[in-house]
Amino acid sequence: RLAGPSITVTSITDAAAFFAGSFGRIPDISNFNKFAGTTVLVDFLAQLTFFVALFTLDQRARLGRKVKAIESKRNESTNCCCCLSEKYFSSSKCRSNDNKSMRE
């Protein structure tokens, strides 16, 4: 929430500085400044639109995979951790004093 205004101000001032430099007399430097100013603005707009949208889709997919993984582990009879399975958790194996790997 606090980084948004900083990124906006920085992008606008950087683009303005590059565009101001494009009024110089040397054509190569003028062209570079036009290109750099345009690139800064395009990058800023891409961060506002595409990055946020793709990040949101990725997080939704990750959350969906986590939910599916938890549901599938509940339905399995064997798991990598004995206490994730309800069947194994309620059995005496998980509560026995002989199971030292659970306490380590």
mmCIF file of C-alpha atoms in Angstrom, residues 60-75:
data_model
loop_
_atom_site.group_PDB
_atom_site.id
_atom_site.type_symbol
_atom_site.label_atom_id
_atom_site.label_comp_id
_atom_site.label_asym_id
_atom_site.label_seq_id
_atom_site.Cartn_x
_atom_site.Cartn_y
_atom_site.Cartn_z
ATOM 1 C CA ARG A 60 -5.456 -18.218 -7.151
ATOM 2 C CA ALA A 61 -3.898 -21.232 -8.889
ATOM 3 C CA ARG A 62 -1.525 -21.827 -5.976
ATOM 4 C CA LEU A 63 -4.369 -21.608 -3.488
ATOM 5 C CA GLY A 64 -6.416 -24.036 -5.575
ATOM 6 C CA ARG A 65 -3.538 -26.516 -5.668
ATOM 7 C CA LYS A 66 -3.107 -26.294 -1.897
ATOM 8 C CA VAL A 67 -6.783 -26.984 -1.290
ATOM 9 C CA LYS A 68 -6.728 -29.926 -3.699
ATOM 10 C CA ALA A 69 -3.572 -31.307 -2.100
ATOM 11 C CA ILE A 70 -5.079 -31.149 1.390
ATOM 12 C CA GLU A 71 -8.291 -32.804 0.216
ATOM 13 C CA SER A 72 -6.406 -35.590 -1.557
ATOM 14 C CA LYS A 73 -4.248 -36.237 1.508
ATOM 15 C CA ARG A 74 -7.330 -36.606 3.659
ATOM 16 C CA ASN A 75 -8.710 -39.220 1.275
#
